[in-house]
Amino acid sequence: MIWLVLVSQIVLPLGLLLWLALAPAHSLMGYAMQVAGVGAFLLAFALVAQWAVVPWWLPRLYAGLFVLAILVHVLRGHLSGLAVLPSGVGGWASITASFVLLGLGAWYGPAAVAGRVLPPVPVVDIANPFGPGTYLVGSGGSREIVNAHLRTLDPEMDRYRPWRGQSYAVDFFGLTNWGTRAAGLRPADPAAYAIFGADLHAPCAGEVMATEDHMPDFQVPDQDTVNRLGNHVLLRCGDAVIVFAHMRQGSVAVSPSQNVTLGTRLGEVGNSGASTEPHLHIHAQRAAAEGDPPISGTPLALRIDGRFLVRNERLRGRDRFEGELSGDRPGQAR
């Protein structure tokens, strides 16, 4: 819900910063806890939350305001002469609130940081598939807290088995000049989203295994939960399969059994399939067993231009596609 995003990503951080700036604790212990609690919470929230509805750079603004508030307190001598321990109910209540914030930050922050570490599975290196533009990772990483796709790794959930191959997928949004994913908070028209219609290119040389091009692009937030991939391309590169999902109707420019080279145009990003708003879903997997759903193969980790991309990281598209990645051939799992 958009209102929840606005409250949690604008009202809550600004409220905490105002509390720190305008109502600093009146004891050294209280102030230290207040700074630690607000800082830890804002840092963890910056890593865990998806910054796409509001500008991606807001956490950096909050960090600047956080440092500014502390500097003002120091320069104005707020810390001079403070008692070590708080006195009164208000002082201890402030410490309690700060302790809760610190606990939340200490719990979620390290989990989000751990999501930046490659998972213990083979890794596929590919080139950047995007044409010109700047793109934001909505879901990506090796922990579920930053990558919701990982829930399909759960062996106890039979309903996830047909989609197991997507467990280390990366979802991308496009970015406008203002740093948001769309012109508006949640416009219904998919064309209002920065990524809609963005060009996609083969990130490795290989053979097209399967395509779909005739499914409609939905108005936001409608979706097709049956044909989950929507318009798509499955590209075999070496011993890995790269899956591009939610492509634009009528844009797929390749055909099954076609051989492609690095940079061959595949199509455009759309809003087809199980997509509540325009984005690119890309993942790597082993080929599914014959007769099994196409994205049920063993999931593989994905590095794009040498980067294991995690939520809120940005990727700049290419103006031209030339040559191959250094080292191993793109698409080889290792």
Short mmCIF file of C-alpha atoms in Angstrom, two decimals:
data_model
loop_
_atom_site.label_atom_id
_atom_site.label_comp_id
_atom_site.label_asym_id
_atom_site.label_seq_id
_atom_site.Cartn_x
_atom_site.Cartn_y
_atom_site.Cartn_z
CA MET A 1 0.00 0.00 0.00
CA ILE A 2 1.40 3.33 -1.08
CA TRP A 3 0.32 5.16 2.09
CA LEU A 4 2.30 2.67 4.18
CA VAL A 5 5.40 3.28 2.04
CA LEU A 6 5.05 7.05 2.47
CA VAL A 7 4.57 6.78 6.23
CA SER A 8 7.44 4.34 6.75
CA GLN A 9 9.91 5.95 4.35
CA ILE A 10 9.17 9.65 4.91
CA VAL A 11 7.15 10.29 8.08
CA LEU A 12 8.93 7.75 10.31
CA PRO A 13 12.54 8.69 9.43
CA LEU A 14 11.81 12.42 9.64
CA GLY A 15 10.04 11.89 12.96
CA LEU A 16 13.07 10.10 14.40
CA LEU A 17 15.42 12.78 13.09
CA LEU A 18 13.27 15.53 14.59
CA TRP A 19 13.22 13.68 17.91
CA LEU A 20 17.02 13.54 17.87
CA ALA A 21 17.46 17.14 16.70
CA LEU A 22 14.84 18.89 18.82
CA ALA A 23 14.57 16.67 21.90
CA PRO A 24 18.06 15.34 22.64
CA ALA A 25 18.39 13.35 25.84
CA HIS A 26 19.63 15.23 28.91
CA SER A 27 22.15 12.65 30.07
CA LEU A 28 25.29 11.24 28.49
CA MET A 29 23.91 7.72 28.63
CA GLY A 30 20.58 8.81 27.23
CA TYR A 31 22.14 10.82 24.41
CA ALA A 32 24.53 8.02 23.46
CA MET A 33 21.63 5.56 23.34
CA GLN A 34 19.50 7.99 21.35
CA VAL A 35 22.22 8.51 18.73
CA ALA A 36 22.97 4.78 18.55
CA GLY A 37 19.30 3.79 18.36
CA VAL A 38 18.28 6.29 15.69
CA GLY A 39 21.45 5.66 13.68
CA ALA A 40 21.18 1.87 13.78
CA PHE A 41 17.50 1.91 12.89
CA LEU A 42 17.92 4.30 9.96
CA LEU A 43 20.88 2.35 8.60
CA ALA A 44 19.07 -0.99 8.80
CA PHE A 45 15.93 0.52 7.27
CA ALA A 46 17.98 1.98 4.42
CA LEU A 47 19.29 -1.51 3.62
CA VAL A 48 16.06 -3.47 4.09
CA ALA A 49 13.38 -1.22 2.58
CA GLN A 50 12.84 -0.91 -1.17
CA TRP A 51 13.52 2.71 -2.15
CA ALA A 52 11.71 3.10 -5.44
CA VAL A 53 8.35 4.80 -4.76
CA VAL A 54 10.21 7.65 -3.07
CA PRO A 55 13.59 8.77 -4.46
CA TRP A 56 16.35 6.20 -4.02
CA TRP A 57 18.62 8.88 -2.55
CA LEU A 58 16.41 9.70 0.46
CA PRO A 59 18.43 7.46 2.85
CA ARG A 60 21.51 9.51 1.96
CA LEU A 61 19.62 12.69 2.80
CA TYR A 62 18.55 11.19 6.11
CA ALA A 63 22.18 10.25 6.86
CA GLY A 64 23.24 13.83 6.21
CA LEU A 65 20.53 15.20 8.51
CA PHE A 66 21.53 12.68 11.19
CA VAL A 67 25.16 13.84 11.13
CA LEU A 68 24.08 17.49 11.00
CA ALA A 69 21.92 17.12 14.11
CA ILE A 70 24.82 15.64 16.08
CA LEU A 71 27.22 18.34 14.90
CA VAL A 72 24.80 21.08 15.96
CA HIS A 73 24.47 19.52 19.40
CA VAL A 74 28.25 19.31 19.80
CA LEU A 75 28.93 22.83 18.52
CA ARG A 76 26.24 24.30 20.76
CA GLY A 77 27.68 22.56 23.79
CA HIS A 78 24.67 20.36 24.53
CA LEU A 79 26.88 17.64 25.97
CA SER A 80 28.71 19.94 28.37
CA GLY A 81 27.78 19.36 31.98
CA LEU A 82 25.32 16.54 31.33
CA ALA A 83 24.87 13.95 34.06
CA VAL A 84 26.00 10.46 33.18
CA LEU A 85 22.70 8.76 34.07
CA PRO A 86 19.18 9.97 33.29
CA SER A 87 16.82 11.19 35.96
CA GLY A 88 13.07 10.95 36.02
CA VAL A 89 10.59 8.88 34.08
CA GLY A 90 11.12 10.83 30.85
CA GLY A 91 14.85 10.13 30.78
CA TRP A 92 14.41 6.40 31.25
CA ALA A 93 11.53 6.30 28.76
CA SER A 94 13.84 7.87 26.17
CA ILE A 95 16.48 5.23 26.85
CA THR A 96 13.87 2.48 26.53
CA ALA A 97 12.72 3.80 23.15
CA SER A 98 16.33 4.13 22.01
CA PHE A 99 17.06 0.57 23.12
CA VAL A 100 14.14 -0.74 21.05
CA LEU A 101 15.41 1.14 17.98
CA LEU A 102 18.93 -0.15 18.56
CA GLY A 103 17.64 -3.70 18.89
CA LEU A 104 15.70 -3.49 15.64
CA GLY A 105 18.71 -2.06 13.85
CA ALA A 106 21.05 -4.67 15.30
CA TRP A 107 18.70 -7.48 14.24
CA TYR A 108 17.79 -6.44 10.70
CA GLY A 109 20.93 -4.56 9.69
CA PRO A 110 23.37 -7.49 9.85
CA ALA A 111 20.84 -9.74 8.11
CA ALA A 112 20.63 -7.29 5.22
CA VAL A 113 24.43 -7.00 5.07
CA ALA A 114 24.71 -10.81 5.03
CA GLY A 115 22.51 -10.75 1.92
CA ARG A 116 25.40 -9.13 0.05
CA VAL A 117 27.46 -12.32 0.28
CA LEU A 118 27.27 -14.78 -2.60
CA PRO A 119 25.24 -17.89 -1.76
CA PRO A 120 27.01 -21.29 -1.72
CA VAL A 121 25.90 -22.24 -5.23
CA PRO A 122 27.54 -21.96 -8.68
CA VAL A 123 27.66 -18.42 -10.06
CA VAL A 124 26.84 -17.35 -13.61
CA ASP A 125 28.62 -14.26 -14.94
CA ILE A 126 26.76 -12.29 -17.59
CA ALA A 127 27.01 -8.87 -19.19
CA ASN A 128 24.61 -6.03 -18.45
CA PRO A 129 21.46 -6.73 -20.52
CA PHE A 130 20.04 -3.18 -20.43
CA GLY A 131 20.18 -0.47 -23.02
CA PRO A 132 20.56 3.19 -21.98
CA GLY A 133 19.09 4.23 -18.63
CA THR A 134 19.63 3.76 -14.91
CA TYR A 135 18.09 0.80 -13.12
CA LEU A 136 17.46 0.01 -9.46
CA VAL A 137 17.48 -3.44 -7.87
CA GLY A 138 14.12 -4.03 -6.22
CA SER A 139 14.87 -7.56 -5.02
CA GLY A 140 18.29 -9.16 -5.06
CA GLY A 141 20.77 -10.78 -2.72
CA SER A 142 21.27 -14.00 -0.81
CA ARG A 143 18.89 -13.41 2.12
CA GLU A 144 15.11 -13.31 1.99
CA ILE A 145 15.07 -9.98 3.84
CA VAL A 146 16.43 -8.32 0.67
CA ASN A 147 15.28 -10.85 -1.92
CA ALA A 148 11.76 -12.26 -1.67
CA HIS A 149 12.49 -14.83 -4.41
CA LEU A 150 14.41 -16.92 -1.88
CA ARG A 151 11.21 -18.19 -0.33
CA THR A 152 10.92 -20.60 -3.29
CA LEU A 153 13.96 -22.49 -1.96
CA ASP A 154 11.85 -23.86 0.90
CA PRO A 155 11.66 -27.65 0.27
CA GLU A 156 8.61 -27.92 2.53
CA MET A 157 6.48 -25.78 0.20
CA ASP A 158 5.27 -27.94 -2.68
CA ARG A 159 3.61 -25.00 -4.40
CA TYR A 160 7.02 -23.34 -4.89
CA ARG A 161 8.66 -26.28 -6.68
CA PRO A 162 7.55 -25.22 -10.19
CA TRP A 163 9.36 -21.88 -9.68
CA ARG A 164 12.41 -23.07 -7.73
CA GLY A 165 14.81 -21.95 -10.47
CA GLN A 166 14.04 -18.31 -9.73
CA SER A 167 15.26 -18.43 -6.13
CA TYR A 168 18.26 -16.11 -6.72
CA ALA A 169 16.49 -13.85 -9.20
CA VAL A 170 16.99 -10.11 -9.48
CA ASP A 171 14.13 -7.66 -10.09
CA PHE A 172 14.87 -4.29 -11.66
CA PHE A 173 12.98 -1.00 -11.79
CA GLY A 174 13.91 1.90 -14.00
CA LEU A 175 14.68 5.31 -12.52
CA THR A 176 13.37 8.70 -13.57
CA ASN A 177 15.46 11.87 -13.38
CA TRP A 178 14.04 12.40 -9.88
CA GLY A 179 15.25 9.00 -8.73
CA THR A 180 11.82 7.34 -8.53
CA ARG A 181 10.54 4.38 -10.52
CA ALA A 182 7.57 6.19 -12.10
CA ALA A 183 5.97 9.54 -12.84
CA GLY A 184 3.62 9.49 -9.84
CA LEU A 185 3.17 7.33 -6.77
CA ARG A 186 1.46 4.39 -8.47
CA PRO A 187 0.05 5.32 -11.89
CA ALA A 188 -2.18 2.74 -13.57
CA ASP A 189 -0.64 3.26 -17.02
CA PRO A 190 2.44 1.00 -17.36
CA ALA A 191 3.97 3.51 -19.77
CA ALA A 192 4.34 5.92 -16.82
CA TYR A 193 7.05 3.66 -15.34
CA ALA A 194 10.64 4.40 -16.30
CA ILE A 195 11.51 0.81 -17.18
CA PHE A 196 8.51 0.13 -19.43
CA GLY A 197 9.78 -0.32 -22.99
CA ALA A 198 13.46 -0.46 -21.98
CA ASP A 199 15.58 -2.43 -24.46
CA LEU A 200 16.96 -5.82 -23.44
CA HIS A 201 19.98 -7.46 -25.05
CA ALA A 202 21.52 -10.91 -24.82
CA PRO A 203 24.01 -10.83 -21.93
CA CYS A 204 25.88 -13.82 -23.36
CA ALA A 205 26.17 -15.82 -26.56
CA GLY A 206 23.86 -18.79 -26.68
CA GLU A 207 20.71 -20.42 -28.00
CA VAL A 208 17.14 -19.33 -27.42
CA MET A 209 15.27 -22.19 -25.75
CA ALA A 210 11.77 -20.71 -25.52
CA THR A 211 9.86 -17.48 -26.00
CA GLU A 212 6.39 -16.02 -25.44
CA ASP A 213 5.26 -12.76 -27.01
CA HIS A 214 1.46 -12.63 -27.06
CA MET A 215 0.41 -11.99 -23.47
CA PRO A 216 -1.04 -8.59 -22.61
CA ASP A 217 0.62 -5.85 -20.60
CA PHE A 218 -1.64 -5.12 -17.64
CA GLN A 219 -2.69 -1.89 -16.05
CA VAL A 220 -1.17 -1.49 -12.59
CA PRO A 221 -1.75 -3.38 -10.26
CA ASP A 222 -3.51 -6.12 -12.31
CA GLN A 223 -1.58 -9.32 -13.02
CA ASP A 224 -1.83 -12.87 -14.39
CA THR A 225 -1.07 -15.34 -11.60
CA VAL A 226 -1.47 -18.35 -13.91
CA ASN A 227 0.97 -17.44 -16.68
CA ARG A 228 3.50 -16.09 -14.23
CA LEU A 229 6.41 -15.42 -16.58
CA GLY A 230 4.27 -13.44 -18.99
CA ASN A 231 6.12 -12.66 -22.21
CA HIS A 232 9.58 -14.11 -21.80
CA VAL A 233 12.83 -15.37 -23.27
CA LEU A 234 14.75 -18.41 -22.01
CA LEU A 235 18.34 -18.26 -23.24
CA ARG A 236 20.81 -21.12 -22.85
CA CYS A 237 24.33 -19.81 -22.30
CA GLY A 238 26.83 -22.59 -21.78
CA ASP A 239 25.50 -24.84 -19.03
CA ALA A 240 23.11 -22.22 -17.63
CA VAL A 241 19.70 -20.92 -18.63
CA ILE A 242 19.04 -17.18 -18.30
CA VAL A 243 15.36 -16.26 -17.89
CA PHE A 244 13.91 -12.85 -18.79
CA ALA A 245 10.29 -12.42 -17.63
CA HIS A 246 7.46 -9.84 -17.81
CA MET A 247 8.47 -8.55 -21.24
CA ARG A 248 6.37 -6.21 -23.37
CA GLN A 249 3.75 -7.72 -25.64
CA GLY A 250 4.92 -7.82 -29.25
CA SER A 251 8.49 -6.82 -28.42
CA VAL A 252 10.25 -10.21 -28.31
CA ALA A 253 12.73 -10.14 -31.18
CA VAL A 254 14.13 -13.69 -31.09
CA SER A 255 12.73 -17.16 -31.76
CA PRO A 256 13.26 -20.64 -30.27
CA SER A 257 16.41 -22.41 -31.53
CA GLN A 258 17.88 -19.10 -32.70
CA ASN A 259 21.56 -18.58 -31.92
CA VAL A 260 22.38 -15.16 -30.51
CA THR A 261 25.58 -13.29 -29.81
CA LEU A 262 26.41 -10.96 -26.96
CA GLY A 263 24.29 -7.85 -27.48
CA THR A 264 21.61 -9.35 -29.73
CA ARG A 265 18.37 -7.48 -29.08
CA LEU A 266 15.90 -9.69 -27.20
CA GLY A 267 12.96 -7.31 -26.75
CA GLU A 268 11.64 -4.80 -24.21
CA VAL A 269 10.61 -4.73 -20.57
CA GLY A 270 6.84 -4.79 -20.09
CA ASN A 271 4.21 -5.63 -17.49
CA SER A 272 2.96 -9.08 -18.45
CA GLY A 273 2.41 -12.15 -16.30
CA ALA A 274 2.57 -12.07 -12.50
CA SER A 275 3.81 -8.50 -12.38
CA THR A 276 1.99 -5.89 -10.31
CA GLU A 277 3.94 -3.10 -12.02
CA PRO A 278 6.54 -2.89 -14.81
CA HIS A 279 9.88 -4.44 -13.93
CA LEU A 280 12.40 -6.91 -15.29
CA HIS A 281 12.75 -10.29 -13.62
CA ILE A 282 15.99 -12.06 -14.52
CA HIS A 283 17.46 -15.23 -13.09
CA ALA A 284 19.87 -18.08 -13.85
CA GLN A 285 19.19 -21.78 -13.41
CA ARG A 286 20.04 -25.20 -14.75
CA ALA A 287 17.75 -26.45 -17.50
CA ALA A 288 14.58 -27.99 -16.09
CA ALA A 289 14.11 -31.73 -16.48
CA GLU A 290 12.09 -32.80 -19.50
CA GLY A 291 8.38 -32.44 -18.77
CA ASP A 292 8.92 -30.22 -15.72
CA PRO A 293 7.90 -26.54 -15.53
CA PRO A 294 10.44 -24.37 -17.38
CA ILE A 295 11.73 -22.50 -14.32
CA SER A 296 11.90 -25.46 -11.95
CA GLY A 297 15.59 -26.16 -12.61
CA THR A 298 18.32 -25.88 -10.00
CA PRO A 299 18.78 -22.18 -9.12
CA LEU A 300 22.12 -20.47 -9.75
CA ALA A 301 23.50 -17.17 -8.49
CA LEU A 302 23.91 -14.35 -11.00
CA ARG A 303 26.62 -11.73 -11.37
CA ILE A 304 26.06 -8.87 -13.81
CA ASP A 305 29.19 -7.10 -15.05
CA GLY A 306 31.03 -8.74 -12.17
CA ARG A 307 28.58 -7.53 -9.51
CA PHE A 308 26.37 -9.62 -7.25
CA LEU A 309 23.52 -7.13 -7.11
CA VAL A 310 21.55 -6.52 -3.93
CA ARG A 311 18.41 -4.52 -3.17
CA ASN A 312 18.73 -0.76 -3.80
CA GLU A 313 21.94 -1.01 -5.81
CA ARG A 314 21.90 0.75 -9.16
CA LEU A 315 23.00 -0.42 -12.59
CA ARG A 316 23.63 1.87 -15.53
CA GLY A 317 22.62 0.51 -18.94
CA ARG A 318 24.90 0.20 -21.94
CA ASP A 319 24.98 2.48 -24.95
CA ARG A 320 26.71 -0.18 -27.05
CA PHE A 321 27.36 -3.91 -26.82
CA GLU A 322 30.84 -4.91 -27.87
CA GLY A 323 33.14 -7.80 -27.03
CA GLU A 324 32.76 -10.15 -24.10
CA LEU A 325 33.47 -10.12 -20.42
CA SER A 326 37.04 -10.69 -19.36
CA GLY A 327 37.89 -14.10 -17.97
CA ASP A 328 35.41 -16.95 -18.41
CA ARG A 329 32.86 -16.78 -21.17
CA PRO A 330 29.63 -15.06 -20.09
CA GLY A 331 27.00 -17.59 -19.15
CA GLN A 332 29.32 -20.27 -17.78
CA ALA A 333 28.36 -21.36 -14.28
CA ARG A 334 31.32 -21.81 -11.96
#
